[in-house]
Amino acid sequence: EVLLVQSGGVVVQPGGSVRLSCEASGFNFADYSMHWVRQAPGKGLEWVAVTNWDASSTFYAESVRGRFTISRDNTKNSLHLHMSSLTTEDTAFYYCAKSATHVQWLVLDHWGLGTLVTVSS
Amino acid sequence: DIQMTQSPSSLSASVGDRVTIACRASQGISNYLAWYQQKPGRVPNLLIYAASTLQSGVPSRFSGSGFGTDFTLTISSLQPEDVATYYCQKYNSAPVAFGQGTKVEIK
């Protein structure tokens, strides 16, 4: 069974930084691209970032480019998102998600339960 | 970047009704289109990819069609458990983009 276990919710001040984690199990983590997607409370889905299987290729949404960094550790089956220069607009549930296949690397077939990031003073 | 627009934003239908949701891409994306279902309080679930390929385990009352810029998700006979928000997603290239969602309720 594919499991994506995410770190707990956090509250961070505007301008601050935080690092989210996602621990994967139930599949060969190193074979799959991994994503972060966010959802502000009561709003729609917004894709954030993707890393390919070995982190040699990463892409970001324009809204977070230059502020967020996606990374992975294939030896620990873990995915991370380092978020900096946070604003209230970044308040959201952040989901890690697994790509469906090597070819369908931008399709998301399993999702974590989400981490609530609240940016507030 | 390519924008994805869904219509309607919400709909209300009776159990057993045929329900159709539209998704339009601002540029052609071939068949690189997926649909997700998000039930209230739950995480999104992949329903369809490649515009019309049903993900394993998804009921056959769900179907998808389209190519290029115009796509459709159809529920052939709406069931109470289909109450959810549905999102289309383009994936021809990064960055990925989702539609704004269509909320489906039971009348």
Tab-separated table of C-alpha atoms in Angstrom:
chain	number	residue	atom	x	y	z
A	1	GLU	CA	0.000	0.000	0.000
A	2	VAL	CA	1.309	3.419	-0.994
A	3	LEU	CA	1.609	5.712	2.017
A	4	LEU	CA	2.699	9.352	2.067
A	5	VAL	CA	3.037	10.547	5.656
A	6	GLN	CA	3.418	14.272	6.067
A	7	SER	CA	4.787	16.363	8.913
A	8	GLY	CA	2.456	18.221	11.269
A	9	GLY	CA	0.870	21.619	10.847
A	10	VAL	CA	2.859	24.762	11.461
A	11	VAL	CA	2.299	28.436	12.164
A	12	VAL	CA	4.934	30.809	10.813
A	13	GLN	CA	5.250	34.570	10.799
A	14	PRO	CA	5.156	36.573	7.565
A	15	GLY	CA	8.633	36.693	6.071
A	16	GLY	CA	9.572	33.488	7.832
A	17	SER	CA	10.638	30.067	6.597
A	18	VAL	CA	9.546	26.484	7.151
A	19	ARG	CA	10.460	23.042	5.834
A	20	LEU	CA	7.784	20.456	5.098
A	21	SER	CA	8.478	16.728	4.965
A	22	CYS	CA	6.798	13.726	3.401
A	23	GLU	CA	7.852	10.154	4.159
A	24	ALA	CA	7.000	7.590	1.487
A	25	SER	CA	6.485	3.847	1.721
A	26	GLY	CA	4.848	1.041	-0.208
A	27	PHE	CA	6.567	1.755	-3.527
A	28	ASN	CA	10.058	2.211	-4.942
A	29	PHE	CA	10.402	5.901	-4.114
A	30	ALA	CA	13.489	6.438	-6.288
A	31	ASP	CA	11.568	5.430	-9.423
A	32	TYR	CA	8.972	8.208	-9.266
A	33	SER	CA	8.713	11.947	-9.668
A	34	MET	CA	7.158	13.650	-6.676
A	35	HIS	CA	5.029	16.776	-6.351
A	36	TRP	CA	3.756	19.380	-3.925
A	37	VAL	CA	0.253	20.771	-4.411
A	38	ARG	CA	-1.449	23.295	-2.149
A	39	GLN	CA	-5.017	24.234	-1.359
A	40	ALA	CA	-6.011	27.336	0.558
A	41	PRO	CA	-8.927	26.648	2.939
A	42	GLY	CA	-12.147	26.456	0.922
A	43	LYS	CA	-10.333	27.060	-2.368
A	44	GLY	CA	-9.163	25.018	-5.349
A	45	LEU	CA	-5.992	23.072	-6.048
A	46	GLU	CA	-2.771	24.887	-6.944
A	47	TRP	CA	0.209	22.904	-8.151
A	48	VAL	CA	3.448	24.046	-6.482
A	49	ALA	CA	6.465	22.031	-7.602
A	50	VAL	CA	7.806	18.749	-8.971
A	51	THR	CA	11.113	16.918	-8.755
A	52	ASN	CA	12.058	14.099	-11.064
A	53	TRP	CA	13.336	10.768	-9.730
A	54	ASP	CA	16.884	11.900	-8.974
A	55	ALA	CA	16.251	15.620	-8.355
A	56	SER	CA	18.197	16.541	-11.494
A	57	SER	CA	15.128	18.330	-12.837
A	58	THR	CA	12.728	20.514	-10.846
A	59	PHE	CA	9.914	22.837	-11.851
A	60	TYR	CA	7.956	25.419	-9.881
A	61	ALA	CA	4.755	27.415	-10.132
A	62	GLU	CA	5.437	31.054	-10.902
A	63	SER	CA	3.846	32.065	-7.591
A	64	VAL	CA	6.553	30.283	-5.562
A	65	ARG	CA	9.573	30.299	-7.867
A	66	GLY	CA	12.607	31.725	-6.110
A	67	ARG	CA	11.031	31.309	-2.653
A	68	PHE	CA	10.337	27.560	-2.444
A	69	THR	CA	12.757	24.676	-3.002
A	70	ILE	CA	11.713	21.074	-3.548
A	71	SER	CA	14.195	18.358	-2.634
A	72	ARG	CA	14.303	14.626	-2.005
A	73	ASP	CA	16.454	12.030	-0.275
A	74	ASN	CA	16.092	8.694	-2.012
A	75	THR	CA	18.118	6.957	0.713
A	76	LYS	CA	15.435	7.926	3.242
A	77	ASN	CA	12.390	7.824	0.954
A	78	SER	CA	11.634	11.411	1.843
A	79	LEU	CA	10.449	14.524	0.024
A	80	HIS	CA	10.846	18.055	1.311
A	81	LEU	CA	9.641	21.548	0.546
A	82	HIS	CA	11.626	24.464	1.929
A	83	MET	CA	9.464	27.575	1.944
A	84	SER	CA	10.850	31.057	2.583
A	85	SER	CA	9.738	34.698	2.395
A	86	LEU	CA	6.269	33.514	3.339
A	87	THR	CA	3.217	35.736	3.050
A	88	THR	CA	-0.378	35.278	4.145
A	89	GLU	CA	-1.123	34.220	0.559
A	90	ASP	CA	0.887	31.046	1.236
A	91	THR	CA	-1.524	29.870	3.944
A	92	ALA	CA	-2.835	26.516	2.720
A	93	PHE	CA	-2.880	22.770	3.071
A	94	TYR	CA	0.231	21.421	1.356
A	95	TYR	CA	-0.066	17.938	-0.142
A	96	CYS	CA	2.777	15.754	-1.298
A	97	ALA	CA	1.810	13.526	-4.187
A	98	LYS	CA	3.339	10.690	-6.181
A	99	SER	CA	3.491	10.624	-9.959
A	100	ALA	CA	1.491	7.867	-11.659
A	101	THR	CA	4.241	6.382	-13.802
A	102	HIS	CA	7.609	7.293	-15.275
A	103	VAL	CA	5.866	8.371	-18.485
A	104	GLN	CA	2.862	9.998	-16.792
A	105	TRP	CA	5.189	11.885	-14.488
A	106	LEU	CA	2.894	14.907	-14.171
A	107	VAL	CA	-0.194	12.847	-13.240
A	108	LEU	CA	-0.700	12.419	-9.499
A	109	ASP	CA	-2.042	9.051	-8.377
A	110	HIS	CA	-1.484	9.058	-4.610
A	111	TRP	CA	-1.693	11.971	-2.203
A	112	GLY	CA	-0.645	12.561	1.387
A	113	LEU	CA	-3.165	13.844	3.906
A	114	GLY	CA	-1.744	17.331	3.840
A	115	THR	CA	0.083	19.726	6.151
A	116	LEU	CA	-1.615	22.981	7.140
A	117	VAL	CA	0.752	25.916	6.905
A	118	THR	CA	-0.616	29.067	8.511
A	119	VAL	CA	1.235	32.304	7.886
A	120	SER	CA	0.196	34.759	10.552
A	121	SER	CA	1.693	37.259	12.956
B	1	ASP	CA	1.338	29.438	-19.316
B	2	ILE	CA	-1.729	27.430	-20.274
B	3	GLN	CA	-4.902	28.206	-18.331
B	4	MET	CA	-7.640	25.669	-17.603
B	5	THR	CA	-11.275	26.785	-17.339
B	6	GLN	CA	-14.060	24.547	-16.072
B	7	SER	CA	-17.804	24.981	-16.431
B	8	PRO	CA	-20.076	25.107	-14.639
B	9	SER	CA	-18.557	26.133	-11.296
B	10	SER	CA	-21.265	24.172	-9.522
B	11	LEU	CA	-24.258	22.041	-10.362
B	12	SER	CA	-27.091	20.282	-8.620
B	13	ALA	CA	-28.605	17.122	-10.081
B	14	SER	CA	-30.814	14.241	-9.032
B	15	VAL	CA	-29.659	10.721	-8.288
B	16	GLY	CA	-29.554	8.818	-11.575
B	17	ASP	CA	-29.067	11.915	-13.717
B	18	ARG	CA	-26.387	12.162	-16.369
B	19	VAL	CA	-23.903	14.871	-15.385
B	20	THR	CA	-21.414	16.586	-17.674
B	21	ILE	CA	-18.527	18.866	-16.702
B	22	ALA	CA	-16.539	20.800	-19.283
B	23	CYS	CA	-12.879	21.791	-19.199
B	24	ARG	CA	-11.211	24.074	-21.730
B	25	ALA	CA	-7.484	24.673	-22.194
B	26	SER	CA	-6.233	28.052	-23.412
B	27	GLN	CA	-3.932	26.220	-25.851
B	28	GLY	CA	-3.961	22.733	-27.332
B	29	ILE	CA	-2.724	20.020	-25.008
B	30	SER	CA	-3.360	16.905	-27.124
B	31	ASN	CA	-4.846	14.357	-24.717
B	32	TYR	CA	-2.698	15.323	-21.712
B	33	LEU	CA	-5.687	15.857	-19.482
B	34	ALA	CA	-6.552	14.287	-16.122
B	35	TRP	CA	-9.600	14.502	-13.873
B	36	TYR	CA	-9.595	14.343	-10.080
B	37	GLN	CA	-12.402	13.972	-7.555
B	38	GLN	CA	-12.168	15.570	-4.114
B	39	LYS	CA	-14.877	14.575	-1.667
B	40	PRO	CA	-15.599	16.919	1.254
B	41	GLY	CA	-12.810	16.726	3.829
B	42	ARG	CA	-10.794	14.276	1.755
B	43	VAL	CA	-7.718	14.446	-0.443
B	44	PRO	CA	-8.024	14.443	-4.250
B	45	ASN	CA	-8.387	11.123	-6.055
B	46	LEU	CA	-7.301	10.450	-9.646
B	47	LEU	CA	-10.247	9.423	-11.823
B	48	ILE	CA	-9.089	9.691	-15.428
B	49	TYR	CA	-5.850	10.375	-17.308
B	50	ALA	CA	-4.977	10.700	-20.980
B	51	ALA	CA	-8.389	12.366	-21.348
B	52	SER	CA	-10.324	9.104	-21.386
B	53	THR	CA	-8.404	6.337	-19.554
B	54	LEU	CA	-10.119	5.293	-16.343
B	55	GLN	CA	-7.804	4.878	-13.354
B	56	SER	CA	-7.896	1.432	-11.772
B	57	GLY	CA	-10.761	1.040	-9.308
B	58	VAL	CA	-12.824	3.969	-10.597
B	59	PRO	CA	-16.479	3.088	-11.287
B	60	SER	CA	-17.414	2.728	-14.950
B	61	ARG	CA	-20.119	5.400	-14.658
B	62	PHE	CA	-17.271	7.909	-14.965
B	63	SER	CA	-15.950	8.640	-18.438
B	64	GLY	CA	-13.855	11.287	-20.133
B	65	SER	CA	-13.516	12.556	-23.658
B	66	GLY	CA	-11.906	15.300	-25.673
B	67	PHE	CA	-8.713	16.323	-27.433
B	68	GLY	CA	-6.814	19.526	-28.025
B	69	THR	CA	-8.585	22.265	-26.069
B	70	ASP	CA	-12.019	20.902	-25.130
B	71	PHE	CA	-12.645	18.069	-22.706
B	72	THR	CA	-15.583	16.552	-20.851
B	73	LEU	CA	-16.081	14.485	-17.720
B	74	THR	CA	-19.353	12.560	-17.662
B	75	ILE	CA	-21.052	10.732	-14.818
B	76	SER	CA	-23.604	8.506	-16.535
B	77	SER	CA	-25.826	7.987	-13.481
B	78	LEU	CA	-25.139	10.267	-10.515
B	79	GLN	CA	-24.861	8.507	-7.153
B	80	PRO	CA	-24.937	10.047	-3.651
B	81	GLU	CA	-21.269	9.130	-3.160
B	82	ASP	CA	-20.341	11.262	-6.176
B	83	VAL	CA	-20.924	14.474	-4.207
B	84	ALA	CA	-17.541	16.147	-4.582
B	85	THR	CA	-15.574	18.832	-6.345
B	86	TYR	CA	-14.055	17.763	-9.647
B	87	TYR	CA	-10.861	19.238	-11.088
B	88	CYS	CA	-9.319	18.918	-14.512
B	89	GLN	CA	-5.536	19.126	-14.865
B	90	LYS	CA	-3.357	19.658	-17.897
B	91	TYR	CA	-0.027	17.804	-17.924
B	92	ASN	CA	1.481	18.160	-21.379
B	93	SER	CA	4.408	19.937	-19.744
B	94	ALA	CA	5.415	21.643	-16.527
B	95	PRO	CA	4.067	23.772	-14.988
B	96	VAL	CA	0.998	21.693	-14.291
B	97	ALA	CA	-2.305	23.579	-14.095
B	98	PHE	CA	-5.631	22.714	-12.538
B	99	GLY	CA	-9.049	24.036	-13.411
B	100	GLN	CA	-10.867	25.999	-10.737
B	101	GLY	CA	-13.128	23.055	-9.879
B	102	THR	CA	-16.767	22.075	-10.334
B	103	LYS	CA	-18.804	21.333	-7.231
B	104	VAL	CA	-21.402	18.588	-7.722
B	105	GLU	CA	-24.323	18.318	-5.318
B	106	ILE	CA	-27.454	16.204	-5.101
B	107	LYS	CA	-30.751	17.967	-5.711
